[in-house]
mmCIF file of C-alpha atoms and ligand atoms in Angstrom:
data_model
loop_
_atom_site.group_PDB
_atom_site.id
_atom_site.type_symbol
_atom_site.label_atom_id
_atom_site.label_comp_id
_atom_site.label_asym_id
_atom_site.label_seq_id
_atom_site.Cartn_x
_atom_site.Cartn_y
_atom_site.Cartn_z
ATOM 1 C CA UNK E 1 -46.487 -110.258 -62.285
ATOM 2 C CA UNK E 2 -49.426 -109.621 -60.021
ATOM 3 C CA UNK E 3 -48.875 -109.045 -56.317
ATOM 4 C CA UNK E 4 -50.683 -112.185 -55.429
ATOM 5 C CA UNK E 5 -48.427 -114.235 -57.695
ATOM 6 C CA UNK E 6 -45.440 -112.625 -56.352
ATOM 7 C CA UNK E 7 -46.402 -113.416 -52.738
ATOM 8 C CA UNK E 8 -47.162 -116.973 -53.638
ATOM 9 C CA UNK E 9 -43.669 -117.329 -55.078
ATOM 10 C CA UNK E 10 -42.312 -115.951 -51.814
ATOM 11 C CA UNK E 11 -44.120 -118.307 -49.711
ATOM 12 C CA UNK E 12 -46.517 -121.278 -50.251
ATOM 13 C CA UNK E 13 -47.970 -121.190 -46.821
ATOM 14 C CA UNK E 14 -49.506 -118.583 -44.469
ATOM 15 C CA UNK E 15 -46.698 -116.259 -43.576
ATOM 16 C CA UNK E 16 -47.942 -115.956 -39.907
ATOM 17 C CA UNK E 17 -49.202 -119.299 -38.970
ATOM 18 C CA UNK E 18 -47.924 -121.720 -41.755
ATOM 19 C CA UNK E 19 -51.443 -122.822 -42.729
ATOM 20 C CA UNK E 20 -51.512 -123.966 -46.246
ATOM 21 C CA UNK E 21 -55.079 -123.494 -46.974
ATOM 22 C CA UNK E 22 -57.233 -120.439 -48.134
ATOM 23 C CA UNK E 23 -54.343 -117.918 -48.541
ATOM 24 C CA UNK E 24 -54.956 -114.277 -49.346
ATOM 25 C CA UNK E 25 -52.901 -111.154 -49.800
ATOM 26 C CA UNK E 26 -53.075 -108.813 -46.773
ATOM 27 C CA UNK E 27 -51.892 -105.555 -47.268
ATOM 28 C CA UNK E 28 -50.746 -104.047 -43.978
ATOM 29 C CA UNK E 29 -52.215 -100.662 -43.274
ATOM 30 C CA UNK E 30 -51.446 -97.779 -43.734
ATOM 31 C CA UNK E 31 -49.270 -99.010 -46.671
ATOM 32 C CA UNK E 32 -50.706 -99.566 -50.230
ATOM 33 C CA UNK E 33 -50.513 -102.799 -52.054
ATOM 34 C CA UNK E 34 -47.840 -101.395 -54.271
ATOM 35 C CA UNK E 35 -44.875 -103.719 -53.287
ATOM 36 C CA UNK E 36 -44.481 -107.156 -51.933
ATOM 37 C CA UNK E 37 -42.947 -105.792 -48.686
ATOM 38 C CA UNK E 38 -46.127 -104.096 -47.758
ATOM 39 C CA UNK E 39 -48.146 -107.268 -47.940
ATOM 40 C CA UNK E 40 -48.223 -110.795 -46.447
ATOM 41 C CA UNK E 41 -49.744 -113.843 -47.536
ATOM 42 C CA UNK E 42 -52.014 -114.984 -44.757
ATOM 43 C CA UNK E 43 -54.862 -117.594 -44.266
ATOM 44 C CA UNK E 44 -58.393 -117.071 -43.576
ATOM 45 C CA UNK E 45 -58.040 -117.711 -39.941
ATOM 46 C CA UNK E 46 -55.327 -115.167 -39.386
ATOM 47 C CA UNK E 47 -57.282 -112.637 -41.619
ATOM 48 C CA UNK E 48 -60.445 -113.097 -39.682
ATOM 49 C CA UNK E 49 -58.751 -112.585 -36.265
ATOM 50 C CA UNK E 50 -56.670 -109.596 -37.540
ATOM 51 C CA UNK E 51 -59.908 -107.918 -38.760
ATOM 52 C CA UNK E 52 -61.770 -108.707 -35.629
ATOM 53 C CA UNK E 53 -59.355 -108.544 -32.725
ATOM 54 C CA UNK E 54 -61.971 -108.653 -29.811
ATOM 55 C CA UNK E 55 -62.701 -112.339 -30.866
ATOM 56 C CA UNK E 56 -59.288 -113.598 -30.791
ATOM 57 C CA UNK E 57 -58.428 -117.155 -30.272
ATOM 58 C CA UNK E 58 -55.090 -116.524 -28.328
ATOM 59 C CA UNK E 59 -53.770 -120.031 -28.738
ATOM 60 C CA UNK E 60 -53.713 -119.451 -32.602
ATOM 61 C CA UNK E 61 -51.049 -116.854 -32.148
ATOM 62 C CA UNK E 62 -48.468 -118.859 -30.568
ATOM 63 C CA UNK E 63 -47.471 -119.044 -34.209
ATOM 64 C CA UNK E 64 -45.956 -115.595 -33.880
ATOM 65 C CA UNK E 65 -43.088 -116.962 -31.930
ATOM 66 C CA UNK E 66 -41.745 -118.231 -34.994
ATOM 67 C CA UNK E 67 -43.082 -115.807 -37.688
ATOM 68 C CA UNK E 68 -41.921 -112.697 -35.876
ATOM 69 C CA UNK E 69 -38.468 -113.644 -37.054
ATOM 70 C CA UNK E 70 -39.555 -113.260 -40.567
ATOM 71 C CA UNK E 71 -37.444 -110.913 -42.713
ATOM 72 C CA UNK E 72 -40.429 -109.535 -44.606
ATOM 73 C CA UNK E 73 -41.468 -106.113 -43.050
ATOM 74 C CA UNK E 74 -45.348 -106.696 -43.431
ATOM 75 C CA UNK E 75 -45.086 -109.846 -41.625
ATOM 76 C CA UNK E 76 -42.866 -108.210 -38.811
ATOM 77 C CA UNK E 77 -45.395 -105.424 -38.512
ATOM 78 C CA UNK E 78 -48.464 -107.973 -38.307
ATOM 79 C CA UNK E 79 -46.652 -109.821 -35.703
ATOM 80 C CA UNK E 80 -45.728 -106.759 -33.820
ATOM 81 C CA UNK E 81 -49.422 -105.499 -33.653
ATOM 82 C CA UNK E 82 -50.671 -108.864 -32.808
ATOM 83 C CA UNK E 83 -48.281 -109.390 -29.978
ATOM 84 C CA UNK E 84 -48.928 -105.960 -28.722
ATOM 85 C CA UNK E 85 -52.624 -106.683 -28.750
ATOM 86 C CA UNK E 86 -51.962 -109.768 -26.744
ATOM 87 C CA UNK E 87 -49.336 -108.440 -24.402
ATOM 88 C CA UNK E 88 -51.207 -109.168 -21.372
ATOM 89 C CA UNK E 89 -50.284 -112.800 -22.123
ATOM 90 C CA UNK E 90 -46.767 -113.407 -20.741
ATOM 91 C CA UNK E 91 -45.481 -115.125 -23.681
ATOM 92 C CA UNK E 92 -46.564 -112.450 -26.125
ATOM 93 C CA UNK E 93 -45.123 -109.700 -23.768
ATOM 94 C CA UNK E 94 -41.614 -111.633 -23.827
ATOM 95 C CA UNK E 95 -41.948 -112.066 -27.645
ATOM 96 C CA UNK E 96 -42.562 -108.369 -28.141
ATOM 97 C CA UNK E 97 -39.665 -107.527 -26.077
ATOM 98 C CA UNK E 98 -37.224 -109.795 -28.140
ATOM 99 C CA UNK E 99 -38.686 -108.591 -31.344
ATOM 100 C CA UNK E 100 -36.358 -106.177 -33.041
ATOM 101 C CA UNK E 101 -37.584 -104.073 -35.842
ATOM 102 C CA UNK E 102 -35.771 -101.443 -37.545
ATOM 103 C CA UNK E 103 -36.859 -97.811 -37.017
ATOM 104 C CA UNK E 104 -39.130 -97.458 -40.158
ATOM 105 C CA UNK E 105 -40.722 -100.819 -39.636
ATOM 106 C CA UNK E 106 -41.367 -100.089 -35.958
ATOM 107 C CA UNK E 107 -42.793 -96.609 -36.729
ATOM 108 C CA UNK E 108 -45.073 -98.414 -39.265
ATOM 109 C CA UNK E 109 -46.062 -101.137 -36.819
ATOM 110 C CA UNK E 110 -47.023 -98.465 -34.156
ATOM 111 C CA UNK E 111 -48.796 -96.325 -36.907
ATOM 112 C CA UNK E 112 -51.371 -98.999 -36.932
ATOM 113 C CA UNK E 113 -51.860 -99.343 -33.139
ATOM 114 C CA UNK E 114 -53.255 -95.803 -32.514
ATOM 115 C CA UNK E 115 -55.865 -95.445 -35.247
ATOM 116 C CA UNK E 116 -57.211 -91.948 -35.322
ATOM 117 C CA UNK E 117 -60.825 -93.209 -36.003
ATOM 118 C CA UNK E 118 -60.901 -95.314 -32.780
ATOM 119 C CA UNK E 119 -61.587 -93.433 -29.570
ATOM 120 C CA UNK E 120 -58.678 -92.985 -27.323
ATOM 121 C CA UNK E 121 -58.986 -94.093 -23.741
ATOM 122 C CA UNK E 122 -56.795 -92.141 -21.172
ATOM 123 C CA UNK E 123 -56.158 -92.744 -17.613
ATOM 124 C CA UNK E 124 -56.137 -89.763 -14.911
ATOM 125 C CA UNK E 125 -52.585 -88.926 -16.202
ATOM 126 C CA UNK E 126 -53.557 -88.898 -19.906
ATOM 127 C CA UNK E 127 -51.737 -92.187 -20.604
ATOM 128 C CA UNK E 128 -53.336 -94.186 -23.233
ATOM 129 C CA UNK E 129 -55.178 -97.136 -22.036
ATOM 130 C CA UNK E 130 -55.497 -100.291 -24.166
ATOM 131 C CA UNK E 131 -57.247 -103.637 -23.923
ATOM 132 C CA UNK E 132 -55.602 -106.013 -21.606
ATOM 133 C CA UNK E 133 -53.940 -103.247 -19.647
ATOM 134 C CA UNK E 134 -53.873 -103.248 -15.710
ATOM 135 C CA UNK E 135 -55.024 -100.176 -13.801
ATOM 136 C CA UNK E 136 -55.152 -98.929 -10.368
ATOM 137 C CA UNK E 137 -58.185 -97.148 -9.056
ATOM 138 C CA UNK E 138 -57.227 -93.749 -7.558
ATOM 139 C CA UNK E 139 -60.373 -92.817 -5.667
ATOM 140 C CA UNK E 140 -63.120 -94.824 -3.962
ATOM 141 C CA UNK E 141 -65.750 -95.561 -6.463
ATOM 142 C CA UNK E 142 -69.288 -96.509 -5.616
ATOM 143 C CA UNK E 143 -70.467 -99.044 -8.043
ATOM 144 C CA UNK E 144 -73.910 -98.024 -9.628
ATOM 145 C CA UNK E 145 -76.831 -100.139 -8.715
ATOM 146 C CA UNK E 146 -75.046 -101.912 -5.785
ATOM 147 C CA UNK E 147 -73.691 -101.264 -2.395
ATOM 148 C CA UNK E 148 -70.192 -102.168 -3.437
ATOM 149 C CA UNK E 149 -67.479 -99.597 -3.361
ATOM 150 C CA UNK E 150 -64.320 -99.979 -5.097
ATOM 151 C CA UNK E 151 -61.507 -98.955 -2.955
ATOM 152 C CA UNK E 152 -58.777 -96.531 -3.889
ATOM 153 C CA UNK E 153 -55.592 -98.665 -4.802
ATOM 154 C CA UNK E 154 -57.617 -101.638 -6.060
ATOM 155 C CA UNK E 155 -55.793 -103.229 -9.079
ATOM 156 C CA UNK E 156 -57.919 -104.209 -11.985
ATOM 157 C CA UNK E 157 -56.116 -106.537 -14.352
ATOM 158 C CA UNK E 158 -56.895 -107.129 -18.175
ATOM 159 C CA UNK E 159 -59.406 -104.368 -18.658
ATOM 160 C CA UNK E 160 -61.736 -104.189 -21.713
ATOM 161 C CA UNK E 161 -62.354 -100.813 -23.376
ATOM 162 C CA UNK E 162 -66.072 -99.905 -23.200
ATOM 163 C CA UNK E 163 -67.460 -100.156 -26.758
ATOM 164 C CA UNK E 164 -67.314 -96.564 -28.343
ATOM 165 C CA UNK E 165 -67.083 -94.805 -25.001
ATOM 166 C CA UNK E 166 -63.562 -93.659 -24.143
ATOM 167 C CA UNK E 167 -64.659 -92.488 -20.567
ATOM 168 C CA UNK E 168 -65.267 -96.046 -19.485
ATOM 169 C CA UNK E 169 -63.456 -99.321 -19.233
ATOM 170 C CA UNK E 170 -64.729 -102.539 -17.679
ATOM 171 C CA UNK E 171 -62.754 -105.105 -15.612
ATOM 172 C CA UNK E 172 -63.288 -107.597 -12.882
ATOM 173 C CA UNK E 173 -63.219 -106.642 -9.255
ATOM 174 C CA UNK E 174 -63.698 -109.371 -6.718
ATOM 175 C CA UNK E 175 -64.988 -111.635 -9.633
ATOM 176 C CA UNK E 176 -67.594 -109.141 -10.737
ATOM 177 C CA UNK E 177 -67.549 -107.315 -14.156
ATOM 178 C CA UNK E 178 -67.936 -103.589 -13.576
ATOM 179 C CA UNK E 179 -67.524 -100.328 -15.276
ATOM 180 C CA UNK E 180 -65.040 -97.834 -14.172
ATOM 181 C CA UNK E 181 -64.560 -94.130 -15.167
ATOM 182 C CA UNK E 182 -61.025 -93.857 -16.818
ATOM 183 C CA UNK E 183 -60.362 -90.377 -15.178
ATOM 184 C CA UNK E 184 -60.127 -92.288 -11.768
ATOM 185 C CA UNK E 185 -57.741 -94.916 -13.076
ATOM 186 C CA UNK E 186 -54.047 -95.148 -13.304
ATOM 187 C CA UNK E 187 -52.205 -97.339 -15.662
ATOM 188 C CA UNK E 188 -49.837 -99.684 -14.096
HETATM 189 ZN ZN1 ZN P 201 -52.482 -118.127 -40.907
#
């Protein structure tokens, strides 16, 4: 039996959000599509957003409050990674704290979070920074092209990682979007 057939026997709806249309097999990296536990049957909406996590529709993912309890490891891993991505949202953080994965599954889930191909953003202590983190500025920083100075101790919530430049993140200070050098930040 093909993997797709096997998954469709396991579920007739998207295993993440319950959608019934446009279902495809999604094999969860870095596993191969060699067994059903390594893949999930998901809909086009989920698939697009998993592939393009910067353009995510947060409300769609409330579905994880239910699907995270799936017994299928591939679904658990997808839920874990997405909740982790959305953890600046209170509900996602809560769900992540409740989600229990066995050791192997957890390792698999985390494996996908720090991809070697993506640049690693680190704060002044070498702690890895991720999208949505909150940081504190460790030194007075003049803002290029303006008279503004970001004072030491300023907290910046919900940071965005600068595209392909691991030395900078961006975030809002006093309502203004500015770039900050990661080595002068401390993760909260
Ligand atoms: Zn879906």
